[in-house]
């Protein structure tokens, strides 16, 4: 049996408080960069964002949501109509099928309403744990931690939330980030990873938590 790599210890509580205090002061009310008008359009937008940029999804969904902002309207638009609107997004054919399928399930099984349950959300085609957590957080105000590649990188580099996979990082955020920062933690971390703690040549000189971060390969 292969031996598992031992994870480093997460940042101590006092440093976690200092990190998130600074992130909160810099951006008190962070929000998802995906554009949506209600929980249903958020589900669709997040499902479409897999292997695509938020900007690309927003460009495609602007016209789509103007025509179909409820599950029934999406069904009325039909597979061909959805496909035509999102054809600029990667994997658009399968994603269009998922949008129609999840819309049908929402109409038939949930009365046209988006459920505020992770298990129920994950029963929808094209909706995984990350998508469900985004919806729970952004649409219903639950402190769900949607871990993507940015958060996985930041969590491990900074030791805010070390983990070998996204679920370990999710649990580490829940276990180690102070409760008062849980609601917005994943937004702060994803934005930090997207614009400052980037994969190649992280912008360490511009980082507001530089002195609190133990990452050994900092840029100068």
PDB file of C-alpha atoms in Angstrom:
ATOM      1  CA  UNK A   1       0.000   0.000   0.000  1.00  0.00           C
ATOM      2  CA  UNK A   2       1.367   3.403  -0.991  1.00  0.00           C
ATOM      3  CA  UNK A   3       2.160   5.692   1.897  1.00  0.00           C
ATOM      4  CA  UNK A   4       0.194   8.916   1.974  1.00  0.00           C
ATOM      5  CA  UNK A   5       2.112  12.159   1.991  1.00  0.00           C
ATOM      6  CA  UNK A   6       1.846  13.778   5.387  1.00  0.00           C
ATOM      7  CA  UNK A   7       0.057  17.093   5.191  1.00  0.00           C
ATOM      8  CA  UNK A   8       1.609  20.201   6.742  1.00  0.00           C
ATOM      9  CA  UNK A   9      -0.155  21.691   9.729  1.00  0.00           C
ATOM     10  CA  UNK A  10      -2.654  24.446   8.864  1.00  0.00           C
ATOM     11  CA  UNK A  11      -1.930  28.001   9.904  1.00  0.00           C
ATOM     12  CA  UNK A  12      -2.534  28.564  13.616  1.00  0.00           C
ATOM     13  CA  UNK A  13      -5.828  30.173  14.582  1.00  0.00           C
ATOM     14  CA  UNK A  14      -4.318  33.615  15.225  1.00  0.00           C
ATOM     15  CA  UNK A  15      -2.771  33.682  11.754  1.00  0.00           C
ATOM     16  CA  UNK A  16      -6.041  32.504  10.177  1.00  0.00           C
ATOM     17  CA  UNK A  17      -7.774  35.431  11.864  1.00  0.00           C
ATOM     18  CA  UNK A  18      -5.102  37.844  10.626  1.00  0.00           C
ATOM     19  CA  UNK A  19      -5.286  36.498   7.040  1.00  0.00           C
ATOM     20  CA  UNK A  20      -9.053  36.728   6.733  1.00  0.00           C
ATOM     21  CA  UNK A  21      -9.247  40.053   8.544  1.00  0.00           C
ATOM     22  CA  UNK A  22      -7.030  41.540   5.848  1.00  0.00           C
ATOM     23  CA  UNK A  23      -8.945  39.869   3.010  1.00  0.00           C
ATOM     24  CA  UNK A  24     -12.221  41.104   4.510  1.00  0.00           C
ATOM     25  CA  UNK A  25     -10.951  44.653   4.896  1.00  0.00           C
ATOM     26  CA  UNK A  26      -9.817  44.689   1.264  1.00  0.00           C
ATOM     27  CA  UNK A  27     -13.109  43.245  -0.034  1.00  0.00           C
ATOM     28  CA  UNK A  28     -15.885  43.285   2.605  1.00  0.00           C
ATOM     29  CA  UNK A  29     -18.620  41.743   0.437  1.00  0.00           C
ATOM     30  CA  UNK A  30     -17.052  39.463  -2.187  1.00  0.00           C
ATOM     31  CA  UNK A  31     -19.356  37.965  -4.798  1.00  0.00           C
ATOM     32  CA  UNK A  32     -19.183  35.354  -7.520  1.00  0.00           C
ATOM     33  CA  UNK A  33     -18.156  36.769 -10.890  1.00  0.00           C
ATOM     34  CA  UNK A  34     -20.805  34.667 -12.617  1.00  0.00           C
ATOM     35  CA  UNK A  35     -23.879  36.678 -13.559  1.00  0.00           C
ATOM     36  CA  UNK A  36     -27.267  35.312 -12.498  1.00  0.00           C
ATOM     37  CA  UNK A  37     -30.737  36.586 -11.640  1.00  0.00           C
ATOM     38  CA  UNK A  38     -32.125  33.851  -9.370  1.00  0.00           C
ATOM     39  CA  UNK A  39     -31.146  30.443  -7.934  1.00  0.00           C
ATOM     40  CA  UNK A  40     -32.088  28.628 -11.143  1.00  0.00           C
ATOM     41  CA  UNK A  41     -29.921  30.771 -13.388  1.00  0.00           C
ATOM     42  CA  UNK A  42     -27.090  30.394 -10.864  1.00  0.00           C
ATOM     43  CA  UNK A  43     -27.346  26.594 -11.079  1.00  0.00           C
ATOM     44  CA  UNK A  44     -27.165  26.823 -14.865  1.00  0.00           C
ATOM     45  CA  UNK A  45     -24.306  29.321 -14.871  1.00  0.00           C
ATOM     46  CA  UNK A  46     -22.171  27.298 -12.474  1.00  0.00           C
ATOM     47  CA  UNK A  47     -22.876  24.061 -14.362  1.00  0.00           C
ATOM     48  CA  UNK A  48     -21.802  25.780 -17.593  1.00  0.00           C
ATOM     49  CA  UNK A  49     -18.631  27.143 -16.001  1.00  0.00           C
ATOM     50  CA  UNK A  50     -16.884  23.765 -15.802  1.00  0.00           C
ATOM     51  CA  UNK A  51     -13.754  24.001 -17.994  1.00  0.00           C
ATOM     52  CA  UNK A  52     -14.786  27.509 -19.043  1.00  0.00           C
ATOM     53  CA  UNK A  53     -14.104  31.036 -17.830  1.00  0.00           C
ATOM     54  CA  UNK A  54     -16.675  33.083 -15.941  1.00  0.00           C
ATOM     55  CA  UNK A  55     -16.343  35.814 -18.570  1.00  0.00           C
ATOM     56  CA  UNK A  56     -17.089  33.340 -21.351  1.00  0.00           C
ATOM     57  CA  UNK A  57     -20.109  31.953 -19.499  1.00  0.00           C
ATOM     58  CA  UNK A  58     -21.456  35.434 -18.778  1.00  0.00           C
ATOM     59  CA  UNK A  59     -21.191  36.379 -22.436  1.00  0.00           C
ATOM     60  CA  UNK A  60     -23.198  33.312 -23.457  1.00  0.00           C
ATOM     61  CA  UNK A  61     -25.817  33.395 -20.710  1.00  0.00           C
ATOM     62  CA  UNK A  62     -26.732  37.067 -20.964  1.00  0.00           C
ATOM     63  CA  UNK A  63     -29.080  36.430 -23.884  1.00  0.00           C
ATOM     64  CA  UNK A  64     -30.027  32.950 -22.670  1.00  0.00           C
ATOM     65  CA  UNK A  65     -31.279  34.166 -19.287  1.00  0.00           C
ATOM     66  CA  UNK A  66     -33.158  37.029 -20.931  1.00  0.00           C
ATOM     67  CA  UNK A  67     -35.284  34.370 -22.633  1.00  0.00           C
ATOM     68  CA  UNK A  68     -35.243  31.586 -20.057  1.00  0.00           C
ATOM     69  CA  UNK A  69     -34.865  32.426 -16.374  1.00  0.00           C
ATOM     70  CA  UNK A  70     -37.019  29.573 -15.029  1.00  0.00           C
ATOM     71  CA  UNK A  71     -36.878  25.799 -15.564  1.00  0.00           C
ATOM     72  CA  UNK A  72     -40.130  25.822 -17.561  1.00  0.00           C
ATOM     73  CA  UNK A  73     -38.945  28.610 -19.851  1.00  0.00           C
ATOM     74  CA  UNK A  74     -35.712  26.685 -20.409  1.00  0.00           C
ATOM     75  CA  UNK A  75     -37.717  23.604 -21.386  1.00  0.00           C
ATOM     76  CA  UNK A  76     -39.835  25.739 -23.710  1.00  0.00           C
ATOM     77  CA  UNK A  77     -36.665  27.051 -25.358  1.00  0.00           C
ATOM     78  CA  UNK A  78     -35.678  23.471 -26.072  1.00  0.00           C
ATOM     79  CA  UNK A  79     -32.386  21.693 -26.634  1.00  0.00           C
ATOM     80  CA  UNK A  80     -31.652  23.398 -29.939  1.00  0.00           C
ATOM     81  CA  UNK A  81     -32.347  26.826 -28.484  1.00  0.00           C
ATOM     82  CA  UNK A  82     -30.100  26.246 -25.466  1.00  0.00           C
ATOM     83  CA  UNK A  83     -27.357  24.796 -27.675  1.00  0.00           C
ATOM     84  CA  UNK A  84     -27.425  27.835 -29.959  1.00  0.00           C
ATOM     85  CA  UNK A  85     -27.005  30.213 -27.015  1.00  0.00           C
ATOM     86  CA  UNK A  86     -24.090  28.391 -25.369  1.00  0.00           C
ATOM     87  CA  UNK A  87     -22.154  27.136 -28.416  1.00  0.00           C
ATOM     88  CA  UNK A  88     -19.195  29.387 -27.554  1.00  0.00           C
ATOM     89  CA  UNK A  89     -18.655  27.461 -24.286  1.00  0.00           C
ATOM     90  CA  UNK A  90     -16.524  24.327 -24.121  1.00  0.00           C
ATOM     91  CA  UNK A  91     -18.414  21.001 -24.124  1.00  0.00           C
ATOM     92  CA  UNK A  92     -21.536  22.948 -25.063  1.00  0.00           C
ATOM     93  CA  UNK A  93     -23.483  20.015 -26.526  1.00  0.00           C
ATOM     94  CA  UNK A  94     -23.330  17.914 -23.347  1.00  0.00           C
ATOM     95  CA  UNK A  95     -23.895  20.975 -21.191  1.00  0.00           C
ATOM     96  CA  UNK A  96     -27.018  21.889 -23.180  1.00  0.00           C
ATOM     97  CA  UNK A  97     -28.371  18.372 -22.604  1.00  0.00           C
ATOM     98  CA  UNK A  98     -27.658  18.734 -18.889  1.00  0.00           C
ATOM     99  CA  UNK A  99     -29.429  22.099 -18.712  1.00  0.00           C
ATOM    100  CA  UNK A 100     -32.544  20.644 -20.322  1.00  0.00           C
ATOM    101  CA  UNK A 101     -32.411  17.530 -18.137  1.00  0.00           C
ATOM    102  CA  UNK A 102     -31.959  19.429 -14.864  1.00  0.00           C
ATOM    103  CA  UNK A 103     -34.711  21.851 -15.857  1.00  0.00           C
ATOM    104  CA  UNK A 104     -37.087  18.946 -16.433  1.00  0.00           C
ATOM    105  CA  UNK A 105     -36.244  17.411 -13.058  1.00  0.00           C
ATOM    106  CA  UNK A 106     -36.759  20.747 -11.299  1.00  0.00           C
ATOM    107  CA  UNK A 107     -40.194  21.097 -12.914  1.00  0.00           C
ATOM    108  CA  UNK A 108     -41.309  17.512 -12.370  1.00  0.00           C
ATOM    109  CA  UNK A 109     -39.770  16.752  -8.970  1.00  0.00           C
ATOM    110  CA  UNK A 110     -39.257  20.107  -7.241  1.00  0.00           C
ATOM    111  CA  UNK A 111     -42.192  22.214  -8.404  1.00  0.00           C
ATOM    112  CA  UNK A 112     -39.933  24.419 -10.508  1.00  0.00           C
ATOM    113  CA  UNK A 113     -37.922  25.530  -7.453  1.00  0.00           C
ATOM    114  CA  UNK A 114     -34.224  25.029  -6.792  1.00  0.00           C
ATOM    115  CA  UNK A 115     -33.770  22.957  -3.601  1.00  0.00           C
ATOM    116  CA  UNK A 116     -31.520  24.234  -0.806  1.00  0.00           C
ATOM    117  CA  UNK A 117     -30.090  20.791  -0.087  1.00  0.00           C
ATOM    118  CA  UNK A 118     -26.653  19.639  -1.257  1.00  0.00           C
ATOM    119  CA  UNK A 119     -27.877  16.087  -1.855  1.00  0.00           C
ATOM    120  CA  UNK A 120     -30.877  17.280  -3.868  1.00  0.00           C
ATOM    121  CA  UNK A 121     -28.738  19.655  -5.915  1.00  0.00           C
ATOM    122  CA  UNK A 122     -26.201  16.931  -6.635  1.00  0.00           C
ATOM    123  CA  UNK A 123     -29.001  14.736  -7.991  1.00  0.00           C
ATOM    124  CA  UNK A 124     -29.317  17.147 -10.923  1.00  0.00           C
ATOM    125  CA  UNK A 125     -27.438  16.342 -14.160  1.00  0.00           C
ATOM    126  CA  UNK A 126     -24.196  18.292 -14.455  1.00  0.00           C
ATOM    127  CA  UNK A 127     -24.271  19.406 -10.813  1.00  0.00           C
ATOM    128  CA  UNK A 128     -21.409  18.164  -8.650  1.00  0.00           C
ATOM    129  CA  UNK A 129     -20.369  19.008  -5.116  1.00  0.00           C
ATOM    130  CA  UNK A 130     -18.604  22.227  -6.113  1.00  0.00           C
ATOM    131  CA  UNK A 131     -21.612  23.518  -8.062  1.00  0.00           C
ATOM    132  CA  UNK A 132     -23.945  22.592  -5.209  1.00  0.00           C
ATOM    133  CA  UNK A 133     -21.784  24.447  -2.694  1.00  0.00           C
ATOM    134  CA  UNK A 134     -21.698  27.576  -4.874  1.00  0.00           C
ATOM    135  CA  UNK A 135     -25.489  27.560  -5.114  1.00  0.00           C
ATOM    136  CA  UNK A 136     -25.937  26.957  -1.381  1.00  0.00           C
ATOM    137  CA  UNK A 137     -23.563  29.819  -0.613  1.00  0.00           C
ATOM    138  CA  UNK A 138     -24.566  32.423  -3.187  1.00  0.00           C
ATOM    139  CA  UNK A 139     -28.294  31.723  -3.489  1.00  0.00           C
ATOM    140  CA  UNK A 140     -29.214  30.569   0.007  1.00  0.00           C
ATOM    141  CA  UNK A 141     -26.577  32.092   2.276  1.00  0.00           C
ATOM    142  CA  UNK A 142     -25.168  28.798   3.564  1.00  0.00           C
ATOM    143  CA  UNK A 143     -21.393  28.805   4.220  1.00  0.00           C
ATOM    144  CA  UNK A 144     -20.629  26.180   1.578  1.00  0.00           C
ATOM    145  CA  UNK A 145     -17.009  25.934   0.470  1.00  0.00           C
ATOM    146  CA  UNK A 146     -16.783  25.389  -3.281  1.00  0.00           C
ATOM    147  CA  UNK A 147     -13.195  24.285  -3.851  1.00  0.00           C
ATOM    148  CA  UNK A 148     -11.818  24.740  -7.361  1.00  0.00           C
ATOM    149  CA  UNK A 149      -8.243  24.690  -8.668  1.00  0.00           C
ATOM    150  CA  UNK A 150      -7.619  28.246  -7.402  1.00  0.00           C
ATOM    151  CA  UNK A 151      -8.755  27.488  -3.863  1.00  0.00           C
ATOM    152  CA  UNK A 152      -6.923  24.157  -3.867  1.00  0.00           C
ATOM    153  CA  UNK A 153      -3.703  25.974  -4.797  1.00  0.00           C
ATOM    154  CA  UNK A 154      -4.132  28.840  -2.330  1.00  0.00           C
ATOM    155  CA  UNK A 155      -5.227  26.550   0.486  1.00  0.00           C
ATOM    156  CA  UNK A 156      -2.074  24.460   0.145  1.00  0.00           C
ATOM    157  CA  UNK A 157       0.412  27.236  -0.638  1.00  0.00           C
ATOM    158  CA  UNK A 158      -0.626  29.398   2.275  1.00  0.00           C
ATOM    159  CA  UNK A 159      -1.474  26.447   4.566  1.00  0.00           C
ATOM    160  CA  UNK A 160      -4.841  28.078   5.251  1.00  0.00           C
ATOM    161  CA  UNK A 161      -6.395  24.744   4.265  1.00  0.00           C
ATOM    162  CA  UNK A 162      -3.927  22.029   3.251  1.00  0.00           C
ATOM    163  CA  UNK A 163      -5.308  18.931   1.566  1.00  0.00           C
ATOM    164  CA  UNK A 164      -4.450  16.241  -0.966  1.00  0.00           C
ATOM    165  CA  UNK A 165      -7.699  16.671  -2.894  1.00  0.00           C
ATOM    166  CA  UNK A 166     -10.557  19.155  -3.114  1.00  0.00           C
ATOM    167  CA  UNK A 167     -12.649  17.427  -0.442  1.00  0.00           C
ATOM    168  CA  UNK A 168      -9.764  17.508   2.038  1.00  0.00           C
ATOM    169  CA  UNK A 169      -9.277  21.213   1.324  1.00  0.00           C
ATOM    170  CA  UNK A 170     -13.022  21.784   1.765  1.00  0.00           C
ATOM    171  CA  UNK A 171     -12.941  20.056   5.153  1.00  0.00           C
ATOM    172  CA  UNK A 172      -9.800  21.962   6.124  1.00  0.00           C
ATOM    173  CA  UNK A 173     -11.519  25.278   5.413  1.00  0.00           C
ATOM    174  CA  UNK A 174     -14.518  24.210   7.495  1.00  0.00           C
ATOM    175  CA  UNK A 175     -12.265  23.000  10.316  1.00  0.00           C
ATOM    176  CA  UNK A 176      -9.671  25.770  10.426  1.00  0.00           C
ATOM    177  CA  UNK A 177     -11.091  29.045   9.096  1.00  0.00           C
ATOM    178  CA  UNK A 178     -12.736  31.007  11.942  1.00  0.00           C
ATOM    179  CA  UNK A 179     -16.514  30.730  11.866  1.00  0.00           C
ATOM    180  CA  UNK A 180     -17.117  34.433  11.317  1.00  0.00           C
ATOM    181  CA  UNK A 181     -15.254  34.230   7.982  1.00  0.00           C
ATOM    182  CA  UNK A 182     -16.850  31.023   6.693  1.00  0.00           C
ATOM    183  CA  UNK A 183     -19.611  32.682   4.669  1.00  0.00           C
ATOM    184  CA  UNK A 184     -17.247  34.488   2.321  1.00  0.00           C
ATOM    185  CA  UNK A 185     -14.113  32.334   2.687  1.00  0.00           C
ATOM    186  CA  UNK A 186     -14.355  30.606  -0.668  1.00  0.00           C
ATOM    187  CA  UNK A 187     -14.918  33.909  -2.500  1.00  0.00           C
ATOM    188  CA  UNK A 188     -11.883  35.523  -0.890  1.00  0.00           C
ATOM    189  CA  UNK A 189      -9.737  32.489  -1.660  1.00  0.00           C
ATOM    190  CA  UNK A 190     -10.873  32.065  -5.262  1.00  0.00           C
ATOM    191  CA  UNK A 191     -10.368  35.758  -6.049  1.00  0.00           C
ATOM    192  CA  UNK A 192      -6.966  35.702  -4.364  1.00  0.00           C
ATOM    193  CA  UNK A 193      -5.991  32.686  -6.441  1.00  0.00           C
ATOM    194  CA  UNK A 194      -7.387  34.124  -9.649  1.00  0.00           C
ATOM    195  CA  UNK A 195      -5.661  37.501  -9.459  1.00  0.00           C
ATOM    196  CA  UNK A 196      -2.765  37.349  -6.946  1.00  0.00           C
ATOM    197  CA  UNK A 197      -1.728  33.810  -6.006  1.00  0.00           C
ATOM    198  CA  UNK A 198      -1.758  32.635  -9.617  1.00  0.00           C
ATOM    199  CA  UNK A 199      -0.386  29.264 -10.702  1.00  0.00           C
ATOM    200  CA  UNK A 200       2.733  30.575 -12.408  1.00  0.00           C
ATOM    201  CA  UNK A 201       4.725  33.459 -11.004  1.00  0.00           C
ATOM    202  CA  UNK A 202       2.394  34.374  -8.126  1.00  0.00           C
ATOM    203  CA  UNK A 203       2.263  38.099  -7.466  1.00  0.00           C
ATOM    204  CA  UNK A 204       3.779  37.831  -3.993  1.00  0.00           C
ATOM    205  CA  UNK A 205       5.020  41.475  -3.870  1.00  0.00           C
ATOM    206  CA  UNK A 206       1.400  42.612  -4.342  1.00  0.00           C
ATOM    207  CA  UNK A 207      -0.035  40.142  -1.822  1.00  0.00           C
ATOM    208  CA  UNK A 208      -1.657  41.613   1.291  1.00  0.00           C
ATOM    209  CA  UNK A 209      -0.963  38.431   3.271  1.00  0.00           C
ATOM    210  CA  UNK A 210       2.639  38.023   2.081  1.00  0.00           C
ATOM    211  CA  UNK A 211       4.133  38.236   5.573  1.00  0.00           C
ATOM    212  CA  UNK A 212       1.663  35.675   6.929  1.00  0.00           C
ATOM    213  CA  UNK A 213       2.165  33.145   4.134  1.00  0.00           C
ATOM    214  CA  UNK A 214       4.735  30.320   4.610  1.00  0.00           C
ATOM    215  CA  UNK A 215       5.068  29.568   0.868  1.00  0.00           C
ATOM    216  CA  UNK A 216       8.786  28.979   0.310  1.00  0.00           C
ATOM    217  CA  UNK A 217       8.923  29.817  -3.403  1.00  0.00           C
ATOM    218  CA  UNK A 218       7.698  33.391  -3.185  1.00  0.00           C
ATOM    219  CA  UNK A 219       8.443  35.724  -6.078  1.00  0.00           C
ATOM    220  CA  UNK A 220      10.268  38.968  -5.377  1.00  0.00           C
TER     221      UNK A 220
END
